[in-house]
PDB file of C-alpha atoms in Angstrom:
ATOM      1  CA  UNK A   1      16.818 -44.397-195.598  1.00  0.00           C
ATOM      2  CA  UNK A   2      18.037 -45.373-192.182  1.00  0.00           C
ATOM      3  CA  UNK A   3      18.094 -49.183-191.348  1.00  0.00           C
ATOM      4  CA  UNK A   4      17.075 -50.546-188.054  1.00  0.00           C
ATOM      5  CA  UNK A   5      18.733 -50.976-184.557  1.00  0.00           C
ATOM      6  CA  UNK A   6      18.165 -53.808-182.079  1.00  0.00           C
ATOM      7  CA  UNK A   7      16.462 -52.560-179.088  1.00  0.00           C
ATOM      8  CA  UNK A   8      14.232 -55.232-177.395  1.00  0.00           C
ATOM      9  CA  UNK A   9      11.911 -57.963-178.774  1.00  0.00           C
ATOM     10  CA  UNK A  10      10.850 -57.094-182.242  1.00  0.00           C
ATOM     11  CA  UNK A  11      11.144 -53.421-181.776  1.00  0.00           C
ATOM     12  CA  UNK A  12      13.904 -52.224-184.034  1.00  0.00           C
ATOM     13  CA  UNK A  13      15.522 -48.926-184.681  1.00  0.00           C
ATOM     14  CA  UNK A  14      18.942 -47.711-185.897  1.00  0.00           C
ATOM     15  CA  UNK A  15      21.007 -44.708-185.019  1.00  0.00           C
ATOM     16  CA  UNK A  16      23.626 -44.895-187.790  1.00  0.00           C
ATOM     17  CA  UNK A  17      24.093 -46.207-191.326  1.00  0.00           C
ATOM     18  CA  UNK A  18      27.773 -47.001-190.947  1.00  0.00           C
ATOM     19  CA  UNK A  19      29.837 -50.232-191.335  1.00  0.00           C
ATOM     20  CA  UNK A  20      32.426 -49.047-188.800  1.00  0.00           C
ATOM     21  CA  UNK A  21      32.720 -51.126-185.663  1.00  0.00           C
ATOM     22  CA  UNK A  22      32.747 -48.013-183.590  1.00  0.00           C
ATOM     23  CA  UNK A  23      29.229 -47.109-184.904  1.00  0.00           C
ATOM     24  CA  UNK A  24      27.953 -50.503-184.200  1.00  0.00           C
ATOM     25  CA  UNK A  25      29.489 -50.375-180.684  1.00  0.00           C
ATOM     26  CA  UNK A  26      27.553 -47.096-180.185  1.00  0.00           C
ATOM     27  CA  UNK A  27      24.392 -48.786-181.425  1.00  0.00           C
ATOM     28  CA  UNK A  28      24.880 -51.592-178.916  1.00  0.00           C
ATOM     29  CA  UNK A  29      25.959 -49.557-175.960  1.00  0.00           C
ATOM     30  CA  UNK A  30      25.279 -45.907-176.690  1.00  0.00           C
ATOM     31  CA  UNK A  31      21.804 -45.543-175.066  1.00  0.00           C
ATOM     32  CA  UNK A  32      21.893 -43.516-171.785  1.00  0.00           C
ATOM     33  CA  UNK A  33      22.539 -45.846-168.792  1.00  0.00           C
ATOM     34  CA  UNK A  34      23.571 -48.814-170.882  1.00  0.00           C
ATOM     35  CA  UNK A  35      27.166 -48.875-170.014  1.00  0.00           C
ATOM     36  CA  UNK A  36      26.353 -48.251-166.444  1.00  0.00           C
ATOM     37  CA  UNK A  37      24.041 -51.182-166.233  1.00  0.00           C
ATOM     38  CA  UNK A  38      26.825 -53.345-167.577  1.00  0.00           C
ATOM     39  CA  UNK A  39      29.260 -51.955-165.019  1.00  0.00           C
ATOM     40  CA  UNK A  40      26.970 -52.845-162.111  1.00  0.00           C
ATOM     41  CA  UNK A  41      26.818 -56.512-163.519  1.00  0.00           C
ATOM     42  CA  UNK A  42      30.471 -56.781-164.042  1.00  0.00           C
ATOM     43  CA  UNK A  43      31.187 -58.466-160.669  1.00  0.00           C
ATOM     44  CA  UNK A  44      28.237 -60.991-160.645  1.00  0.00           C
ATOM     45  CA  UNK A  45      24.398 -61.223-160.946  1.00  0.00           C
ATOM     46  CA  UNK A  46      22.204 -58.613-159.583  1.00  0.00           C
ATOM     47  CA  UNK A  47      18.504 -58.178-158.985  1.00  0.00           C
ATOM     48  CA  UNK A  48      16.404 -55.482-160.563  1.00  0.00           C
ATOM     49  CA  UNK A  49      16.081 -53.645-157.223  1.00  0.00           C
ATOM     50  CA  UNK A  50      19.769 -53.817-156.601  1.00  0.00           C
ATOM     51  CA  UNK A  51      20.544 -52.388-159.921  1.00  0.00           C
ATOM     52  CA  UNK A  52      18.079 -49.481-159.608  1.00  0.00           C
ATOM     53  CA  UNK A  53      19.488 -48.740-156.156  1.00  0.00           C
ATOM     54  CA  UNK A  54      23.056 -48.305-157.353  1.00  0.00           C
ATOM     55  CA  UNK A  55      22.097 -46.315-160.537  1.00  0.00           C
ATOM     56  CA  UNK A  56      21.039 -43.121-158.960  1.00  0.00           C
ATOM     57  CA  UNK A  57      18.518 -41.240-161.069  1.00  0.00           C
ATOM     58  CA  UNK A  58      17.434 -44.120-163.191  1.00  0.00           C
ATOM     59  CA  UNK A  59      13.599 -44.833-163.313  1.00  0.00           C
ATOM     60  CA  UNK A  60      12.213 -48.316-163.235  1.00  0.00           C
ATOM     61  CA  UNK A  61      10.875 -47.878-166.761  1.00  0.00           C
ATOM     62  CA  UNK A  62      14.159 -46.845-168.214  1.00  0.00           C
ATOM     63  CA  UNK A  63      16.019 -49.710-166.413  1.00  0.00           C
ATOM     64  CA  UNK A  64      13.433 -52.189-167.711  1.00  0.00           C
ATOM     65  CA  UNK A  65      14.043 -50.820-171.302  1.00  0.00           C
ATOM     66  CA  UNK A  66      17.887 -50.886-171.041  1.00  0.00           C
ATOM     67  CA  UNK A  67      17.833 -54.546-169.578  1.00  0.00           C
ATOM     68  CA  UNK A  68      15.587 -55.614-172.416  1.00  0.00           C
ATOM     69  CA  UNK A  69      17.791 -53.947-175.108  1.00  0.00           C
ATOM     70  CA  UNK A  70      20.956 -55.477-173.640  1.00  0.00           C
ATOM     71  CA  UNK A  71      19.369 -58.794-173.427  1.00  0.00           C
ATOM     72  CA  UNK A  72      18.275 -58.549-177.079  1.00  0.00           C
ATOM     73  CA  UNK A  73      21.821 -57.571-178.070  1.00  0.00           C
ATOM     74  CA  UNK A  74      23.203 -60.668-176.339  1.00  0.00           C
ATOM     75  CA  UNK A  75      24.998 -58.848-173.616  1.00  0.00           C
ATOM     76  CA  UNK A  76      22.836 -59.715-170.681  1.00  0.00           C
ATOM     77  CA  UNK A  77      20.692 -62.824-169.659  1.00  0.00           C
ATOM     78  CA  UNK A  78      17.939 -63.296-167.170  1.00  0.00           C
ATOM     79  CA  UNK A  79      17.794 -66.481-164.881  1.00  0.00           C
ATOM     80  CA  UNK A  80      16.046 -67.468-161.740  1.00  0.00           C
ATOM     81  CA  UNK A  81      18.239 -68.306-158.775  1.00  0.00           C
ATOM     82  CA  UNK A  82      17.540 -71.778-157.238  1.00  0.00           C
ATOM     83  CA  UNK A  83      15.750 -72.116-153.878  1.00  0.00           C
ATOM     84  CA  UNK A  84      15.722 -70.796-151.267  1.00  0.00           C
ATOM     85  CA  UNK A  85      16.326 -67.517-153.104  1.00  0.00           C
ATOM     86  CA  UNK A  86      14.086 -68.208-156.025  1.00  0.00           C
ATOM     87  CA  UNK A  87      14.397 -64.680-157.445  1.00  0.00           C
ATOM     88  CA  UNK A  88      15.171 -63.340-160.909  1.00  0.00           C
ATOM     89  CA  UNK A  89      18.637 -61.840-161.566  1.00  0.00           C
ATOM     90  CA  UNK A  90      20.291 -60.421-164.446  1.00  0.00           C
ATOM     91  CA  UNK A  91      23.943 -61.338-165.418  1.00  0.00           C
ATOM     92  CA  UNK A  92      26.412 -60.646-168.207  1.00  0.00           C
ATOM     93  CA  UNK A  93      27.033 -63.121-170.936  1.00  0.00           C
ATOM     94  CA  UNK A  94      30.651 -64.129-171.825  1.00  0.00           C
ATOM     95  CA  UNK A  95      30.494 -61.389-174.480  1.00  0.00           C
ATOM     96  CA  UNK A  96      29.069 -58.923-172.090  1.00  0.00           C
ATOM     97  CA  UNK A  97      31.930 -59.496-169.750  1.00  0.00           C
ATOM     98  CA  UNK A  98      34.212 -58.395-172.594  1.00  0.00           C
ATOM     99  CA  UNK A  99      32.945 -54.943-172.304  1.00  0.00           C
ATOM    100  CA  UNK A 100      35.200 -54.341-169.206  1.00  0.00           C
ATOM    101  CA  UNK A 101      38.015 -53.546-171.602  1.00  0.00           C
ATOM    102  CA  UNK A 102      35.799 -50.778-173.180  1.00  0.00           C
ATOM    103  CA  UNK A 103      35.030 -49.313-169.852  1.00  0.00           C
ATOM    104  CA  UNK A 104      38.538 -49.357-168.677  1.00  0.00           C
ATOM    105  CA  UNK A 105      39.724 -47.534-171.836  1.00  0.00           C
ATOM    106  CA  UNK A 106      37.035 -44.990-171.440  1.00  0.00           C
ATOM    107  CA  UNK A 107      37.673 -44.568-167.788  1.00  0.00           C
ATOM    108  CA  UNK A 108      41.400 -44.053-168.203  1.00  0.00           C
ATOM    109  CA  UNK A 109      40.750 -41.514-171.036  1.00  0.00           C
ATOM    110  CA  UNK A 110      38.034 -39.658-169.322  1.00  0.00           C
ATOM    111  CA  UNK A 111      39.786 -39.095-165.770  1.00  0.00           C
ATOM    112  CA  UNK A 112      42.428 -37.056-167.770  1.00  0.00           C
ATOM    113  CA  UNK A 113      39.741 -34.408-168.120  1.00  0.00           C
ATOM    114  CA  UNK A 114      39.844 -31.363-165.853  1.00  0.00           C
ATOM    115  CA  UNK A 115      36.015 -31.895-165.485  1.00  0.00           C
ATOM    116  CA  UNK A 116      36.515 -35.140-163.699  1.00  0.00           C
ATOM    117  CA  UNK A 117      35.604 -35.040-159.956  1.00  0.00           C
ATOM    118  CA  UNK A 118      36.594 -38.061-158.038  1.00  0.00           C
ATOM    119  CA  UNK A 119      34.725 -36.904-154.974  1.00  0.00           C
ATOM    120  CA  UNK A 120      31.343 -37.388-156.611  1.00  0.00           C
ATOM    121  CA  UNK A 121      29.290 -40.357-155.352  1.00  0.00           C
ATOM    122  CA  UNK A 122      29.760 -43.668-157.196  1.00  0.00           C
ATOM    123  CA  UNK A 123      28.715 -47.288-156.649  1.00  0.00           C
ATOM    124  CA  UNK A 124      30.660 -50.218-155.024  1.00  0.00           C
ATOM    125  CA  UNK A 125      30.919 -51.945-158.337  1.00  0.00           C
ATOM    126  CA  UNK A 126      32.268 -48.623-159.866  1.00  0.00           C
ATOM    127  CA  UNK A 127      34.899 -48.434-157.071  1.00  0.00           C
ATOM    128  CA  UNK A 128      35.996 -52.045-157.785  1.00  0.00           C
ATOM    129  CA  UNK A 129      36.260 -51.444-161.574  1.00  0.00           C
ATOM    130  CA  UNK A 130      38.255 -48.373-160.867  1.00  0.00           C
ATOM    131  CA  UNK A 131      40.822 -50.417-158.938  1.00  0.00           C
ATOM    132  CA  UNK A 132      41.102 -52.916-161.950  1.00  0.00           C
ATOM    133  CA  UNK A 133      41.422 -50.067-164.324  1.00  0.00           C
ATOM    134  CA  UNK A 134      43.957 -47.776-162.453  1.00  0.00           C
ATOM    135  CA  UNK A 135      46.350 -50.311-160.800  1.00  0.00           C
ATOM    136  CA  UNK A 136      49.939 -49.923-161.786  1.00  0.00           C
ATOM    137  CA  UNK A 137      50.636 -53.541-163.121  1.00  0.00           C
ATOM    138  CA  UNK A 138      54.345 -52.939-163.244  1.00  0.00           C
ATOM    139  CA  UNK A 139      54.578 -51.958-159.582  1.00  0.00           C
ATOM    140  CA  UNK A 140      52.233 -54.778-158.689  1.00  0.00           C
ATOM    141  CA  UNK A 141      54.141 -57.505-160.517  1.00  0.00           C
ATOM    142  CA  UNK A 142      55.932 -58.838-157.576  1.00  0.00           C
ATOM    143  CA  UNK A 143      53.120 -58.505-155.037  1.00  0.00           C
ATOM    144  CA  UNK A 144      50.698 -61.263-153.897  1.00  0.00           C
ATOM    145  CA  UNK A 145      47.915 -60.818-151.430  1.00  0.00           C
ATOM    146  CA  UNK A 146      44.201 -61.242-151.028  1.00  0.00           C
ATOM    147  CA  UNK A 147      41.912 -58.489-150.051  1.00  0.00           C
ATOM    148  CA  UNK A 148      38.342 -58.089-148.800  1.00  0.00           C
ATOM    149  CA  UNK A 149      36.119 -55.058-149.260  1.00  0.00           C
ATOM    150  CA  UNK A 150      32.941 -54.334-147.374  1.00  0.00           C
ATOM    151  CA  UNK A 151      31.342 -51.375-148.959  1.00  0.00           C
ATOM    152  CA  UNK A 152      28.019 -50.856-147.220  1.00  0.00           C
ATOM    153  CA  UNK A 153      25.918 -53.933-147.947  1.00  0.00           C
ATOM    154  CA  UNK A 154      28.132 -55.120-150.723  1.00  0.00           C
ATOM    155  CA  UNK A 155      31.020 -57.574-150.323  1.00  0.00           C
ATOM    156  CA  UNK A 156      33.913 -58.332-152.657  1.00  0.00           C
ATOM    157  CA  UNK A 157      37.044 -60.643-152.536  1.00  0.00           C
ATOM    158  CA  UNK A 158      40.178 -59.671-154.480  1.00  0.00           C
ATOM    159  CA  UNK A 159      43.275 -61.421-155.423  1.00  0.00           C
ATOM    160  CA  UNK A 160      46.323 -59.641-156.501  1.00  0.00           C
ATOM    161  CA  UNK A 161      48.973 -61.820-158.318  1.00  0.00           C
ATOM    162  CA  UNK A 162      51.487 -61.248-160.919  1.00  0.00           C
ATOM    163  CA  UNK A 163      50.264 -57.756-161.564  1.00  0.00           C
ATOM    164  CA  UNK A 164      46.608 -58.796-162.241  1.00  0.00           C
ATOM    165  CA  UNK A 165      43.687 -57.858-159.774  1.00  0.00           C
ATOM    166  CA  UNK A 166      40.838 -60.215-159.833  1.00  0.00           C
ATOM    167  CA  UNK A 167      37.612 -59.183-158.043  1.00  0.00           C
ATOM    168  CA  UNK A 168      34.387 -60.993-157.523  1.00  0.00           C
ATOM    169  CA  UNK A 169      31.374 -60.496-155.299  1.00  0.00           C
ATOM    170  CA  UNK A 170      31.945 -62.803-152.512  1.00  0.00           C
ATOM    171  CA  UNK A 171      32.189 -63.070-148.748  1.00  0.00           C
ATOM    172  CA  UNK A 172      35.652 -61.668-147.812  1.00  0.00           C
ATOM    173  CA  UNK A 173      36.824 -64.608-145.681  1.00  0.00           C
ATOM    174  CA  UNK A 174      40.402 -65.724-145.239  1.00  0.00           C
ATOM    175  CA  UNK A 175      41.966 -62.510-146.642  1.00  0.00           C
ATOM    176  CA  UNK A 176      45.268 -60.797-145.804  1.00  0.00           C
ATOM    177  CA  UNK A 177      43.559 -57.369-145.685  1.00  0.00           C
ATOM    178  CA  UNK A 178      39.966 -56.590-144.861  1.00  0.00           C
ATOM    179  CA  UNK A 179      38.806 -52.993-145.791  1.00  0.00           C
ATOM    180  CA  UNK A 180      35.530 -51.772-144.413  1.00  0.00           C
ATOM    181  CA  UNK A 181      34.454 -48.356-145.808  1.00  0.00           C
ATOM    182  CA  UNK A 182      32.274 -46.540-148.395  1.00  0.00           C
ATOM    183  CA  UNK A 183      33.322 -46.106-152.076  1.00  0.00           C
ATOM    184  CA  UNK A 184      33.979 -42.288-151.891  1.00  0.00           C
ATOM    185  CA  UNK A 185      36.239 -42.791-148.783  1.00  0.00           C
ATOM    186  CA  UNK A 186      38.054 -45.650-150.573  1.00  0.00           C
ATOM    187  CA  UNK A 187      38.667 -43.307-153.526  1.00  0.00           C
ATOM    188  CA  UNK A 188      39.991 -40.449-151.412  1.00  0.00           C
ATOM    189  CA  UNK A 189      42.385 -42.837-149.619  1.00  0.00           C
ATOM    190  CA  UNK A 190      43.550 -44.603-152.806  1.00  0.00           C
ATOM    191  CA  UNK A 191      43.644 -41.637-155.198  1.00  0.00           C
ATOM    192  CA  UNK A 192      43.927 -38.508-153.161  1.00  0.00           C
ATOM    193  CA  UNK A 193      46.515 -40.357-150.880  1.00  0.00           C
ATOM    194  CA  UNK A 194      44.739 -39.313-147.618  1.00  0.00           C
ATOM    195  CA  UNK A 195      46.472 -41.102-144.672  1.00  0.00           C
ATOM    196  CA  UNK A 196      44.803 -44.231-143.615  1.00  0.00           C
ATOM    197  CA  UNK A 197      45.116 -43.301-139.974  1.00  0.00           C
ATOM    198  CA  UNK A 198      43.170 -40.045-140.550  1.00  0.00           C
ATOM    199  CA  UNK A 199      40.133 -41.864-142.166  1.00  0.00           C
ATOM    200  CA  UNK A 200      40.318 -44.413-139.429  1.00  0.00           C
ATOM    201  CA  UNK A 201      40.354 -41.771-136.750  1.00  0.00           C
ATOM    202  CA  UNK A 202      36.984 -40.215-138.127  1.00  0.00           C
ATOM    203  CA  UNK A 203      35.401 -43.728-138.356  1.00  0.00           C
ATOM    204  CA  UNK A 204      34.860 -43.793-142.224  1.00  0.00           C
ATOM    205  CA  UNK A 205      37.568 -46.455-142.844  1.00  0.00           C
ATOM    206  CA  UNK A 206      38.466 -49.696-140.883  1.00  0.00           C
ATOM    207  CA  UNK A 207      41.450 -51.711-142.008  1.00  0.00           C
ATOM    208  CA  UNK A 208      42.204 -55.159-140.272  1.00  0.00           C
ATOM    209  CA  UNK A 209      44.799 -57.685-141.092  1.00  0.00           C
ATOM    210  CA  UNK A 210      48.031 -56.866-142.655  1.00  0.00           C
ATOM    211  CA  UNK A 211      48.272 -53.105-142.459  1.00  0.00           C
ATOM    212  CA  UNK A 212      51.759 -52.927-144.204  1.00  0.00           C
ATOM    213  CA  UNK A 213      50.087 -54.918-147.133  1.00  0.00           C
ATOM    214  CA  UNK A 214      47.223 -52.420-147.230  1.00  0.00           C
ATOM    215  CA  UNK A 215      49.601 -49.455-147.547  1.00  0.00           C
ATOM    216  CA  UNK A 216      51.508 -51.162-150.314  1.00  0.00           C
ATOM    217  CA  UNK A 217      48.250 -51.919-152.071  1.00  0.00           C
ATOM    218  CA  UNK A 218      47.091 -48.246-151.766  1.00  0.00           C
ATOM    219  CA  UNK A 219      50.360 -47.034-153.292  1.00  0.00           C
ATOM    220  CA  UNK A 220      49.649 -49.000-156.552  1.00  0.00           C
ATOM    221  CA  UNK A 221      47.096 -46.436-157.740  1.00  0.00           C
ATOM    222  CA  UNK A 222      47.141 -42.933-159.068  1.00  0.00           C
ATOM    223  CA  UNK A 223      44.909 -40.780-161.483  1.00  0.00           C
ATOM    224  CA  UNK A 224      46.398 -39.880-164.816  1.00  0.00           C
ATOM    225  CA  UNK A 225      47.885 -36.454-165.399  1.00  0.00           C
ATOM    226  CA  UNK A 226      45.160 -34.082-166.546  1.00  0.00           C
ATOM    227  CA  UNK A 227      45.110 -32.760-170.171  1.00  0.00           C
ATOM    228  CA  UNK A 228      47.169 -29.577-170.371  1.00  0.00           C
ATOM    229  CA  UNK A 229      48.832 -30.276-166.879  1.00  0.00           C
ATOM    230  CA  UNK A 230      52.642 -30.033-166.905  1.00  0.00           C
ATOM    231  CA  UNK A 231      54.569 -33.002-165.648  1.00  0.00           C
ATOM    232  CA  UNK A 232      57.239 -32.761-163.078  1.00  0.00           C
ATOM    233  CA  UNK A 233      59.902 -33.044-165.941  1.00  0.00           C
ATOM    234  CA  UNK A 234      58.302 -30.168-167.930  1.00  0.00           C
ATOM    235  CA  UNK A 235      58.132 -28.067-164.790  1.00  0.00           C
ATOM    236  CA  UNK A 236      61.736 -28.633-164.112  1.00  0.00           C
ATOM    237  CA  UNK A 237      62.679 -27.912-167.765  1.00  0.00           C
ATOM    238  CA  UNK A 238      60.330 -25.156-168.979  1.00  0.00           C
ATOM    239  CA  UNK A 239      62.074 -24.860-172.323  1.00  0.00           C
ATOM    240  CA  UNK A 240      61.750 -28.449-173.131  1.00  0.00           C
ATOM    241  CA  UNK A 241      57.961 -28.358-173.956  1.00  0.00           C
ATOM    242  CA  UNK A 242      58.496 -25.645-176.534  1.00  0.00           C
ATOM    243  CA  UNK A 243      61.251 -27.652-178.263  1.00  0.00           C
ATOM    244  CA  UNK A 244      59.061 -30.648-178.765  1.00  0.00           C
TER     245      UNK A 244
END
């Protein structure tokens, strides 16, 4: 007989009878939308309406259920902001923030699929998480800069130092580079290597500050090779793959 899984309150149900940590991880995070809710909270607290606006297709009822389940699991907490805001927000617990490593591993793995389409819409938080996931830490090791991102109504401030990229929701003041765009345009510039000037000319991207630093930053990112896609070395030495 199956045991029970924590959802919200005293309501309990379990999908698996398995002591494996992977099974427990799926019990905690495997509900549809759960990981994406955590993704949206990765850079700071969010109001219910803000979460729903960024999670295209989720209903208010489902979002309420997911937040309740994640809260019951110890990944999310609710709190009320002090005056003058005085609104309820949701934020990650310390343990909840540890799920970033899970998302990064899944993201790096999934983008190798030929089915991955980087031109699909995605949220500002997803764009920022993508940068933290895909940055070439070796190439970035000797770089140091501060960057600001204005993605619609969302604001982020990033610091690149010793190969690590830290990002938080904050007003991007006193930065070396300020990037004003939308998540899809940012992804096409960063990953598809569209020339910065081309996006600026059509008005979808505005870069102010140290433009040379912006170009060095953009060069730090690349999507991984797709499964089954030959590398440059394999293409140059077609017999090598067969001998491996």
